Coordinates of C-alpha atoms in Angstrom, one line a residue:
M393 CA 138.4 72.6 -21.1
M394 CA 141.0 74.9 -22.6
L395 CA 143.5 73.5 -25.1
K396 CA 146.4 74.3 -22.7
S397 CA 144.7 72.2 -20.0
R398 CA 144.2 69.3 -22.4
L399 CA 147.8 69.4 -23.5
L400 CA 149.0 69.5 -19.9
A401 CA 146.8 66.6 -19.1
A402 CA 148.2 64.7 -22.1
Q403 CA 151.7 65.1 -20.7
L404 CA 150.7 63.9 -17.2
P405 CA 151.3 60.1 -17.9
I406 CA 154.9 60.8 -18.9
A407 CA 155.4 63.1 -15.9
I408 CA 154.1 60.4 -13.6
A409 CA 156.3 57.8 -15.2
L410 CA 159.4 60.0 -14.9
A411 CA 158.5 60.9 -11.3
A412 CA 158.3 57.2 -10.4
I413 CA 161.6 56.4 -12.1
G414 CA 163.1 59.4 -10.3
M415 CA 162.0 58.2 -6.9
L416 CA 163.3 54.7 -7.6
A417 CA 166.6 56.2 -8.7
V418 CA 166.9 58.4 -5.6
F419 CA 166.2 55.5 -3.3
S420 CA 168.6 53.2 -5.0
V421 CA 171.4 55.8 -5.2
D422 CA 170.9 56.5 -1.5
E423 CA 171.3 52.8 -0.7
L424 CA 174.4 52.6 -2.8
G425 CA 175.8 55.7 -1.2
R426 CA 175.0 54.3 2.3
A427 CA 176.9 51.1 1.4
G428 CA 179.9 53.0 0.2
R429 CA 179.9 55.1 3.4
D430 CA 179.8 52.0 5.5
I431 CA 182.9 50.7 3.8
L432 CA 184.7 54.0 4.6
S433 CA 183.4 54.5 8.1
N434 CA 183.9 50.9 9.2
N435 CA 186.7 49.0 7.5
Y436 CA 188.8 52.0 6.4
R437 CA 188.9 53.3 9.9
S438 CA 190.1 50.0 11.2
V439 CA 192.8 49.7 8.5
L440 CA 193.9 53.3 9.2
A441 CA 194.1 52.6 13.0
A442 CA 196.1 49.4 12.5
Q443 CA 198.5 51.0 10.0
R444 CA 199.1 53.9 12.4
M445 CA 199.7 51.5 15.3
K446 CA 202.3 49.6 13.2
E447 CA 204.0 52.9 12.4
S448 CA 204.1 53.8 16.1
L449 CA 205.5 50.3 16.9
E450 CA 208.3 50.9 14.3
R451 CA 209.2 54.2 16.0
I452 CA 209.0 52.6 19.5
D453 CA 211.4 49.9 18.3
S454 CA 213.7 52.5 16.9
A455 CA 213.6 54.3 20.3
T456 CA 214.5 51.1 22.1
L457 CA 217.5 50.7 19.8
F458 CA 218.6 54.2 20.9
V459 CA 218.4 53.1 24.5
V460 CA 220.4 49.9 23.8
A461 CA 223.0 52.0 21.9
G462 CA 223.5 54.2 24.9
E463 CA 221.5 57.3 23.8
R464 CA 219.0 56.8 26.5
E465 CA 217.6 60.4 26.6
K466 CA 216.9 60.4 22.9
G467 CA 215.2 57.0 23.1
E468 CA 213.1 57.8 26.1
A469 CA 211.9 61.0 24.5
Q470 CA 210.7 59.1 21.5
L471 CA 209.1 56.4 23.6
K472 CA 207.3 59.1 25.6
L473 CA 205.8 60.4 22.3
Q474 CA 205.0 57.2 20.6
R475 CA 203.5 55.0 23.4
P476 CA 200.4 57.1 23.9
S477 CA 199.9 57.3 20.1
C478 CA 200.0 53.5 19.8
E479 CA 197.7 53.0 22.7
A480 CA 195.2 55.6 21.3
E481 CA 195.1 53.8 17.9
L482 CA 194.5 50.5 19.6
R483 CA 191.6 51.9 21.6
T484 CA 190.2 53.3 18.3
Q485 CA 190.3 49.8 16.8
Q486 CA 188.7 48.3 19.9
G487 CA 185.8 50.7 19.5
N488 CA 185.3 49.8 15.8
L489 CA 184.7 46.1 15.6
T490 CA 182.5 45.5 12.5
E491 CA 183.6 42.3 10.9
S492 CA 183.4 38.6 11.9
G493 CA 186.6 37.6 13.7
E494 CA 187.7 41.2 14.2
A495 CA 187.0 41.1 17.9
E496 CA 189.4 38.1 18.3
A497 CA 192.0 39.7 16.1
T498 CA 191.8 42.9 18.1
L499 CA 192.1 41.0 21.4
A500 CA 195.2 39.4 20.1
V501 CA 196.6 42.8 19.3
R502 CA 195.8 44.0 22.8
E503 CA 197.5 41.0 24.4
A504 CA 200.6 41.3 22.1
W505 CA 200.8 45.0 22.9
D506 CA 200.5 44.5 26.6
A507 CA 203.2 41.9 26.5
Y508 CA 205.4 44.2 24.5
V509 CA 204.8 47.1 27.0
E510 CA 205.7 44.8 29.9
Q511 CA 209.1 43.9 28.2
L512 CA 209.5 47.6 27.3
D513 CA 209.1 48.7 30.9
A514 CA 211.7 46.1 32.0
L515 CA 214.3 47.5 29.6
P516 CA 215.7 50.2 31.9
A517 CA 216.3 47.8 34.8
A518 CA 217.9 45.1 32.6
A519 CA 221.5 44.2 33.4
D520 CA 222.3 43.6 29.7
P521 CA 220.0 45.9 27.6
K522 CA 221.2 44.4 24.4
A523 CA 220.4 40.8 25.4
H524 CA 217.0 41.9 26.8
Y525 CA 216.2 43.6 23.5
L526 CA 217.2 40.5 21.4
N527 CA 215.6 37.9 23.7
H528 CA 212.4 39.6 24.8
L529 CA 211.7 43.0 23.2
E530 CA 212.3 42.2 19.5
P531 CA 210.1 39.0 19.6
A532 CA 207.4 40.9 21.4
F533 CA 207.6 43.7 18.8
F534 CA 207.2 41.3 15.9
A535 CA 204.3 39.6 17.6
A536 CA 202.5 42.9 18.1
K537 CA 203.2 44.0 14.6
H538 CA 202.0 40.6 13.2
A539 CA 198.8 40.9 15.2
A540 CA 198.2 44.4 13.7
D541 CA 198.8 43.0 10.2
V542 CA 196.0 40.4 10.9
V543 CA 193.6 43.3 11.6
V544 CA 194.7 45.1 8.4
T545 CA 194.3 42.0 6.3
L546 CA 190.9 41.2 7.7
N547 CA 189.5 44.6 7.0
Q548 CA 191.1 44.9 3.6
D549 CA 189.5 41.6 2.6
A550 CA 186.2 42.9 3.9
M551 CA 186.6 46.1 1.9
V552 CA 187.2 44.1 -1.3
L553 CA 184.2 41.9 -0.8
K554 CA 181.9 44.8 0.0
S555 CA 183.2 46.8 -3.0
E556 CA 182.5 43.8 -5.3
K557 CA 179.0 43.5 -3.8
L558 CA 178.5 47.2 -4.3
R559 CA 179.6 46.9 -7.9
L560 CA 177.1 44.1 -8.5
D561 CA 174.3 46.0 -6.8
S562 CA 175.1 49.0 -8.9
R563 CA 175.0 47.0 -12.2
R564 CA 171.7 45.4 -11.1
F565 CA 170.3 48.8 -10.3
N566 CA 171.3 50.1 -13.7
T567 CA 169.6 47.2 -15.4
V568 CA 166.4 47.6 -13.4
T569 CA 166.4 51.4 -13.9
V570 CA 166.8 51.1 -17.7
V571 CA 164.1 48.5 -18.0
A572 CA 161.7 50.4 -15.8
L573 CA 162.5 53.6 -17.7
L574 CA 161.8 52.1 -21.0
L575 CA 158.5 50.5 -19.9
S576 CA 157.3 53.6 -18.1
L577 CA 158.1 55.8 -21.1
L578 CA 156.5 53.4 -23.5
V579 CA 153.3 53.3 -21.4
G580 CA 153.3 57.1 -20.7
F581 CA 154.1 57.9 -24.4
G582 CA 151.1 55.7 -25.5
F583 CA 148.7 57.5 -23.2
S584 CA 150.1 60.9 -24.1
L585 CA 149.9 60.2 -27.8
V586 CA 146.2 59.2 -27.6
L587 CA 145.3 62.2 -25.4
T588 CA 147.3 64.7 -27.5
E589 CA 145.8 63.4 -30.7
R590 CA 142.3 64.0 -29.3
A591 CA 143.3 67.5 -28.1
M592 CA 144.9 68.5 -31.4
R593 CA 142.1 67.3 -33.7
P594 CA 140.4 70.7 -33.8
L595 CA 143.7 72.3 -34.8
S596 CA 143.8 69.9 -37.8
V597 CA 140.4 71.3 -39.0
L598 CA 141.7 74.8 -38.5
G599 CA 144.9 74.1 -40.3
Q600 CA 143.1 72.8 -43.4
A601 CA 141.1 76.0 -43.5
V602 CA 144.3 78.1 -43.1
R603 CA 145.9 76.2 -46.0
R604 CA 142.9 76.8 -48.2
L605 CA 142.9 80.5 -47.4
G606 CA 146.7 80.7 -48.1
E607 CA 146.1 79.1 -51.5
G608 CA 143.7 81.9 -52.3
D609 CA 140.3 80.3 -51.4
L610 CA 138.8 83.2 -49.5
A611 CA 135.6 81.3 -49.1
A612 CA 137.3 78.8 -46.7
R613 CA 135.8 78.6 -43.2
A614 CA 136.7 76.7 -40.1
R615 CA 134.0 74.9 -38.2
V616 CA 135.9 74.1 -35.0
K617 CA 134.3 72.0 -32.3
G618 CA 136.4 71.4 -29.2
P619 CA 138.1 73.5 -26.5
S620 CA 136.5 76.9 -25.9
D621 CA 139.7 78.8 -26.9
L622 CA 139.9 76.9 -30.2
E623 CA 136.3 77.5 -30.9
Q624 CA 136.8 81.2 -30.3
L625 CA 139.9 81.0 -32.6
G626 CA 137.8 79.4 -35.3
R627 CA 135.2 82.1 -35.1
D628 CA 137.9 84.8 -35.3
F629 CA 139.4 83.0 -38.3
D630 CA 136.0 82.9 -40.0
A631 CA 135.5 86.6 -39.4
M632 CA 138.9 87.4 -40.7
A633 CA 138.3 85.4 -43.8
G634 CA 135.1 87.2 -44.4
R635 CA 136.7 90.6 -44.2
L636 CA 139.6 89.5 -46.4
Q637 CA 137.1 88.3 -49.0
A638 CA 135.3 91.6 -49.0
Y639 CA 138.5 93.6 -49.1
R640 CA 139.9 91.4 -51.9
E641 CA 137.2 92.7 -54.2
S642 CA 139.1 96.0 -54.5
S643 CA 142.6 95.9 -56.0
L644 CA 143.1 99.5 -55.0
G645 CA 142.5 98.5 -51.4
E646 CA 145.1 95.8 -51.7
L647 CA 147.7 98.2 -53.1
L648 CA 147.0 100.7 -50.4
Q649 CA 147.2 98.1 -47.7
A650 CA 150.7 97.0 -48.9
Q651 CA 151.9 100.5 -49.1
Q652 CA 150.6 101.5 -45.7
S653 CA 152.0 98.3 -44.1
S654 CA 155.4 98.9 -45.5
Q655 CA 155.4 102.6 -44.6
A656 CA 154.2 101.8 -41.1
A657 CA 157.0 99.3 -40.7
I658 CA 159.6 101.8 -41.8
D659 CA 158.2 104.6 -39.7
S660 CA 158.3 102.4 -36.7
L661 CA 162.0 102.3 -36.9
P662 CA 163.8 104.9 -34.6
D663 CA 166.8 105.1 -37.0
P664 CA 166.7 107.0 -40.3
V665 CA 165.9 104.8 -43.4
L666 CA 166.5 106.2 -46.9
V667 CA 165.5 104.5 -50.2
F668 CA 167.4 105.6 -53.3
S669 CA 166.8 104.8 -57.0
R670 CA 169.5 103.7 -59.3
D671 CA 170.1 107.3 -60.5
G672 CA 170.5 108.5 -56.9
L673 CA 167.1 110.1 -56.4
R674 CA 165.5 109.6 -52.9
Q675 CA 162.4 107.6 -53.4
G676 CA 161.3 107.2 -49.8
T677 CA 162.2 107.7 -46.2
N678 CA 160.7 107.4 -42.7
R679 CA 160.0 110.1 -40.1
A680 CA 163.5 109.9 -38.7
G681 CA 165.0 110.3 -42.1
E682 CA 162.9 113.3 -43.0
A683 CA 164.6 115.2 -40.2
L684 CA 168.1 114.8 -41.7
N685 CA 169.9 117.5 -43.7
L686 CA 171.3 115.5 -46.6
S687 CA 173.2 118.5 -47.9
E688 CA 175.8 118.2 -45.1
E689 CA 179.1 117.1 -46.7
P690 CA 180.1 114.2 -44.3
L691 CA 176.6 112.7 -44.4
R692 CA 176.2 113.2 -48.2
A693 CA 179.6 111.5 -48.9
L694 CA 178.7 108.6 -46.6
L695 CA 175.4 108.0 -48.3
E696 CA 177.0 108.1 -51.7
K697 CA 179.6 105.6 -50.6
V698 CA 177.0 103.1 -49.4
R699 CA 174.8 103.6 -52.3
G700 CA 177.7 103.1 -54.8
H701 CA 178.7 99.9 -53.0
V702 CA 175.2 98.4 -53.2
L703 CA 174.4 99.6 -56.8
S704 CA 177.7 98.2 -58.1
G705 CA 176.5 94.7 -57.3
K706 CA 178.7 94.1 -54.3
G707 CA 175.7 93.1 -52.2
F708 CA 174.9 94.3 -48.6
Y709 CA 177.1 97.0 -47.1
V710 CA 178.2 96.2 -43.6
P711 CA 180.5 98.6 -41.7
R712 CA 183.7 97.4 -40.3
G713 CA 183.4 99.3 -37.0
Y714 CA 182.4 102.4 -35.2
E715 CA 185.1 104.4 -37.0
E716 CA 182.8 104.6 -40.1
A717 CA 180.1 106.5 -38.1
V718 CA 179.6 110.1 -39.0
R719 CA 178.6 112.9 -36.6
V720 CA 175.3 114.6 -37.4
G721 CA 174.5 117.2 -34.8
Q722 CA 174.8 115.5 -31.4
V723 CA 174.5 111.9 -32.7
F724 CA 176.8 109.4 -34.5
L725 CA 175.2 107.5 -37.4
L726 CA 176.6 104.2 -38.7
P727 CA 175.5 103.1 -42.2
R728 CA 174.2 99.8 -43.4
G729 CA 173.0 99.2 -47.0
S730 CA 170.9 96.6 -48.8
P731 CA 169.9 96.2 -52.4
V732 CA 166.4 96.7 -53.8
T733 CA 165.7 94.2 -56.6
N734 CA 162.9 93.8 -59.2
E735 CA 161.2 90.6 -60.4
S736 CA 164.3 89.5 -62.3
L737 CA 166.5 90.1 -59.2
A738 CA 168.3 93.0 -60.9
V739 CA 169.4 95.8 -58.5
V740 CA 167.2 98.8 -59.1
G741 CA 167.9 100.8 -55.9
A742 CA 169.5 100.8 -52.5
T743 CA 168.1 101.1 -49.0
V744 CA 170.4 102.8 -46.4
L745 CA 169.8 102.4 -42.7
L746 CA 171.6 104.9 -40.5
Q747 CA 171.9 103.3 -37.0
D748 CA 172.3 105.7 -34.1
V749 CA 175.4 104.4 -32.3
T750 CA 176.1 107.4 -30.1
R751 CA 175.8 105.4 -26.9
L752 CA 177.6 102.4 -28.3
R753 CA 180.4 104.5 -29.6
R754 CA 180.7 106.2 -26.2
F755 CA 180.8 102.8 -24.5
D756 CA 183.5 101.7 -26.9
E757 CA 185.5 104.8 -26.1
L758 CA 185.1 104.3 -22.4
K759 CA 186.1 100.6 -22.8
N760 CA 189.3 101.6 -24.8
D761 CA 190.1 104.3 -22.2
L762 CA 189.6 101.8 -19.4
V763 CA 191.9 99.3 -21.1
A764 CA 194.5 102.0 -21.7
T765 CA 194.3 103.3 -18.2
V766 CA 194.6 99.8 -16.6
A767 CA 197.5 99.0 -19.0
H768 CA 199.3 102.2 -18.1
E769 CA 198.8 101.6 -14.3
F770 CA 200.2 98.1 -14.8
R771 CA 203.5 99.4 -16.1
T772 CA 205.1 100.7 -12.9
P773 CA 204.4 97.7 -10.6
L774 CA 205.2 95.4 -13.5
T775 CA 208.6 97.1 -14.0
S776 CA 209.4 96.7 -10.3
L777 CA 208.3 93.1 -10.4
R778 CA 210.4 92.3 -13.5
M779 CA 213.5 94.0 -11.8
A780 CA 213.0 92.1 -8.6
I781 CA 212.7 88.8 -10.3
H782 CA 215.7 89.6 -12.6
L783 CA 217.9 90.5 -9.6
T784 CA 216.8 87.4 -7.8
V785 CA 217.5 85.2 -10.8
E786 CA 221.0 86.8 -11.0
L787 CA 221.5 85.7 -7.4
A788 CA 221.8 89.3 -6.2
A789 CA 219.7 88.4 -3.1
G790 CA 221.6 85.2 -2.3
P791 CA 221.9 81.7 -3.6
L792 CA 218.8 79.8 -4.9
T793 CA 218.0 76.1 -5.2
D794 CA 217.5 74.6 -8.6
K795 CA 213.8 74.4 -8.1
Q796 CA 213.6 78.1 -6.9
L797 CA 215.6 79.2 -9.9
E798 CA 213.4 77.2 -12.3
L799 CA 210.2 78.8 -10.9
L800 CA 211.7 82.3 -11.0
V801 CA 212.8 81.9 -14.6
A802 CA 209.3 80.8 -15.5
A803 CA 208.0 83.9 -13.6
R804 CA 210.4 86.1 -15.5
E805 CA 209.1 84.8 -18.8
D806 CA 205.5 85.4 -17.8
C807 CA 206.4 88.9 -16.8
E808 CA 208.0 89.5 -20.2
R809 CA 204.9 88.2 -21.8
L810 CA 202.7 90.4 -19.7
Q811 CA 204.9 93.4 -20.5
G812 CA 204.4 92.6 -24.2
I813 CA 200.6 92.5 -23.7
V814 CA 200.6 95.9 -21.8
D815 CA 202.7 97.5 -24.6
D816 CA 200.3 96.1 -27.2
L817 CA 197.3 97.5 -25.4
L818 CA 199.0 100.9 -25.1
D819 CA 200.0 101.0 -28.7
L820 CA 196.5 100.0 -29.8
S821 CA 195.0 102.7 -27.6
R822 CA 197.3 105.3 -29.1
L823 CA 196.5 104.2 -32.6
Q824 CA 192.7 104.1 -32.1
S825 CA 192.7 107.5 -30.4
G826 CA 194.9 109.1 -33.1
R827 CA 197.6 110.1 -30.6
L828 CA 200.4 108.1 -32.3
E829 CA 202.3 110.2 -34.7
L830 CA 204.0 108.5 -37.7
E831 CA 207.5 109.6 -38.7
R832 CA 207.1 108.9 -42.4
K833 CA 210.2 109.0 -44.6
P834 CA 211.4 107.1 -47.6
V835 CA 212.1 103.4 -46.6
K836 CA 214.0 101.0 -48.8
V837 CA 211.8 97.9 -49.3
S838 CA 214.6 95.4 -49.6
S839 CA 216.3 96.6 -46.4
L840 CA 213.0 96.4 -44.5
V841 CA 212.3 92.9 -45.7
D842 CA 215.9 91.8 -45.0
E843 CA 215.8 93.1 -41.4
V844 CA 212.6 91.3 -40.7
I845 CA 213.9 88.0 -42.1
D846 CA 217.2 88.3 -40.2
A847 CA 215.3 88.9 -37.0
H848 CA 213.1 85.8 -37.4
R849 CA 215.6 83.4 -39.0
A850 CA 216.5 81.8 -35.7
A851 CA 212.8 81.2 -34.8
A852 CA 212.2 79.7 -38.2
A853 CA 215.2 77.4 -37.9
L854 CA 214.0 76.3 -34.4
R855 CA 210.6 75.3 -35.9
E856 CA 212.3 73.7 -39.0
V857 CA 210.5 76.2 -41.3
T858 CA 212.2 77.7 -44.4
L859 CA 212.1 81.5 -44.4
T860 CA 212.8 83.2 -47.7
A861 CA 212.4 86.6 -49.6
A862 CA 210.7 86.9 -52.9
L863 CA 210.9 90.5 -54.1
G864 CA 209.7 91.6 -57.5
P865 CA 212.2 92.5 -60.3
F866 CA 212.0 96.3 -59.5
A867 CA 211.8 96.0 -55.7
A868 CA 215.5 96.0 -55.0
D869 CA 215.8 99.8 -55.1
Q870 CA 212.1 100.7 -54.6
Q871 CA 211.1 102.8 -51.7
V872 CA 207.9 103.5 -49.8
D873 CA 207.0 106.6 -47.8
A874 CA 206.3 105.2 -44.3
D875 CA 207.3 105.0 -40.7
A876 CA 210.0 102.3 -40.9
A877 CA 209.7 101.2 -37.2
R878 CA 205.9 100.8 -37.4
L879 CA 205.9 99.2 -40.8
G880 CA 208.6 96.8 -39.6
L881 CA 206.3 95.9 -36.7
V882 CA 203.5 95.0 -39.0
L883 CA 205.7 92.9 -41.2
A884 CA 207.3 91.2 -38.2
N885 CA 203.9 90.3 -36.7
L886 CA 202.8 88.7 -40.0
V887 CA 206.1 86.7 -40.3
S888 CA 206.0 85.6 -36.7
N889 CA 202.4 84.4 -37.1
A890 CA 203.3 82.5 -40.3
I891 CA 206.2 80.8 -38.7
R892 CA 204.1 79.8 -35.6
Y893 CA 201.3 78.2 -37.6
T894 CA 203.5 76.6 -40.3
P895 CA 204.4 72.9 -39.6
A896 CA 207.9 71.6 -39.7
G897 CA 209.2 71.3 -43.3
G898 CA 207.0 74.2 -44.5
T899 CA 207.9 77.5 -46.1
V900 CA 207.3 81.1 -45.3
T901 CA 207.9 83.7 -48.0
V902 CA 208.1 87.5 -47.6
G903 CA 207.5 89.4 -50.8
F904 CA 206.8 92.8 -52.5
D905 CA 205.3 93.0 -55.9
G906 CA 205.6 96.7 -56.4
A907 CA 202.2 97.5 -55.0
R908 CA 201.9 95.6 -51.7
F909 CA 203.8 93.5 -49.2
E910 CA 202.9 89.8 -48.9
V911 CA 203.7 87.1 -46.4
R912 CA 202.8 83.6 -47.7
D913 CA 202.9 80.3 -45.7
T914 CA 202.2 76.7 -46.3
G915 CA 200.3 76.1 -43.1
A916 CA 196.8 74.7 -42.5
G917 CA 194.9 77.7 -43.7
I918 CA 192.1 79.6 -42.1
L919 CA 188.3 78.9 -42.4
P920 CA 186.3 81.6 -44.2
E921 CA 184.3 82.5 -41.1
H922 CA 187.5 83.1 -39.2
Q923 CA 189.1 85.2 -41.9
K924 CA 186.5 87.9 -41.2
R925 CA 187.4 88.1 -37.5
I926 CA 191.2 87.5 -37.2
F927 CA 191.8 91.3 -37.3
E928 CA 189.5 91.9 -34.3
K929 CA 191.0 92.6 -30.9
F930 CA 191.5 89.5 -28.6
F931 CA 190.2 87.1 -31.3
R932 CA 192.0 83.8 -31.7
V933 CA 191.2 81.1 -34.2
P934 CA 189.6 78.2 -32.2
G935 CA 191.8 75.2 -31.8
T936 CA 195.1 77.1 -31.9
R937 CA 197.7 77.5 -29.2
P938 CA 196.8 80.4 -26.8
E939 CA 199.9 82.5 -27.4
G940 CA 199.7 86.3 -26.8
A941 CA 196.6 88.3 -26.2
G942 CA 195.2 88.3 -29.7
L943 CA 196.2 92.0 -30.3
G944 CA 198.9 91.6 -33.0
L945 CA 196.8 91.7 -36.1
A946 CA 194.5 94.4 -34.6
I947 CA 197.5 96.6 -34.1
A948 CA 198.9 95.8 -37.5
R949 CA 195.6 96.8 -39.1
E950 CA 195.5 100.1 -37.2
I951 CA 199.1 100.9 -38.3
V952 CA 198.4 100.1 -41.9
E953 CA 195.2 102.1 -42.0
A954 CA 197.1 105.0 -40.3
H955 CA 199.4 104.8 -43.4
G956 CA 196.3 105.1 -45.6
G957 CA 196.6 101.4 -46.7
Q958 CA 194.7 98.2 -46.3
L959 CA 195.5 94.9 -44.6
G960 CA 193.9 91.6 -45.8
V961 CA 194.2 87.8 -46.0
D962 CA 193.6 85.2 -48.7
S963 CA 193.5 81.7 -47.4
T964 CA 192.5 78.2 -48.5
L965 CA 192.0 75.5 -45.9
G966 CA 194.8 72.9 -46.2
Q967 CA 196.9 75.1 -48.7
G968 CA 198.2 77.9 -46.5
S969 CA 197.5 81.6 -46.2
R970 CA 198.7 84.9 -47.7
F971 CA 198.6 88.1 -45.7
W972 CA 199.1 91.3 -47.6
F973 CA 199.0 95.1 -46.9
T974 CA 199.5 98.3 -48.9
V975 CA 200.9 101.7 -48.0
A976 CA 199.4 104.9 -49.6

């Protein structure tokens, strides 16, 4: 028997136990469901019919009052509508007798209703309608209504009793299921354990031989007796150990094996791989790398950048995005770097992998084009929608109820939010495609900071957050060469985020130290794993309020990089965050 068959047979007792428990559970649940359906189909139908009959009786009584009051046409119209309804509900009840005593109670309802109808038919011919109503109709009405109440009470009591019985049956079923499950699993596990141990015994022998071989004992052999596939595996292992023992006798063969294995692994990669020494010499490559012309300036500069990063001890080089890819011929190559270390873990070289991202980059461009196109097409209908809602809210189309006005105001706010998302998408598309031209000119730092603080002072006060400026000693008259509107957008986004995520009583500080702008807050801080992703499009820190589309920081980074600067964050959990950016 094969090992697979033995293992499957070892699991059979557990499978049988689970199947038995499953069948028991299905049967019991079906019984409980049938009991619940009986309550709904029997008692609830009677309760509903009696309640509707009482409602019809109330309306019929109101109709008789109209007749007594002199509005005969109105009363007769209502009587014509309600009498068949009451009769139909009574017949429904007569056809749904399920409880002890319900037949007698229903017969009492029928008798009371017939008596009421008899007095009702005599009303038009009565000499004194009012006296007839008070002496005959009203007592008959209360008698019929009371008889219907008896049916309702009887069925409601039955529903309570059946529900309690169903609850007890359910609890008893849970207890029986748990006990049966534990016993079945215990028995099944015992049988499976015994069968599995017998099936796995040959593997233990083979494992001991493998461990001896791993420790360097090339004379280790496995003498496996058991399933045919394991016996064959043992013979293959013995043959492999014999060949290793023969090959081990030659150290040259060992070195050649290692070199050939590593070279074969590198050559199997479709992307170029280059290995550089510490002094910049190329020590090795694969077939794809041999086809590259390393003298081309963009490629040479990229390789030097990655090699310098790795050899400086900064660790692995990971690109930030497709914008770092360089074009070589008809393909785009994205670099990744890793250090080469010696026995003492000192960096002695660098390995550079140039990943072909031509298709991925094209997909990214198509995605960005699609987002930009959709956002652009949204603008016209969104503008019309905003105008229509605005005019309606301003009562240009007529008066509105308070509820209608409340809903339209909420719709207007959602339209404004959607308009902001569309504008963000279009701005991000222009920035990424390079179509957005910056109007750079000298901008006074203090004026820029003051404008942003003034614009957000009301929002800070609303959240009970202190918003202050902390400029360096020479920042009062310092200027930067930048697009004032775009740079203000970056600073405003950082300040808005800081206010949003700072609790009441906290502080947000906007500063400039002569080299870079900073926005510091006393919020909860950001986890390290989230700090690496907050500048990505559509990313939100888990657990935060879903405000906006997650594009603000991505747009801010694109604007800063368009100025030749950098945008970053330093944050400690529980101590707040500091966002900063520079302008070249």
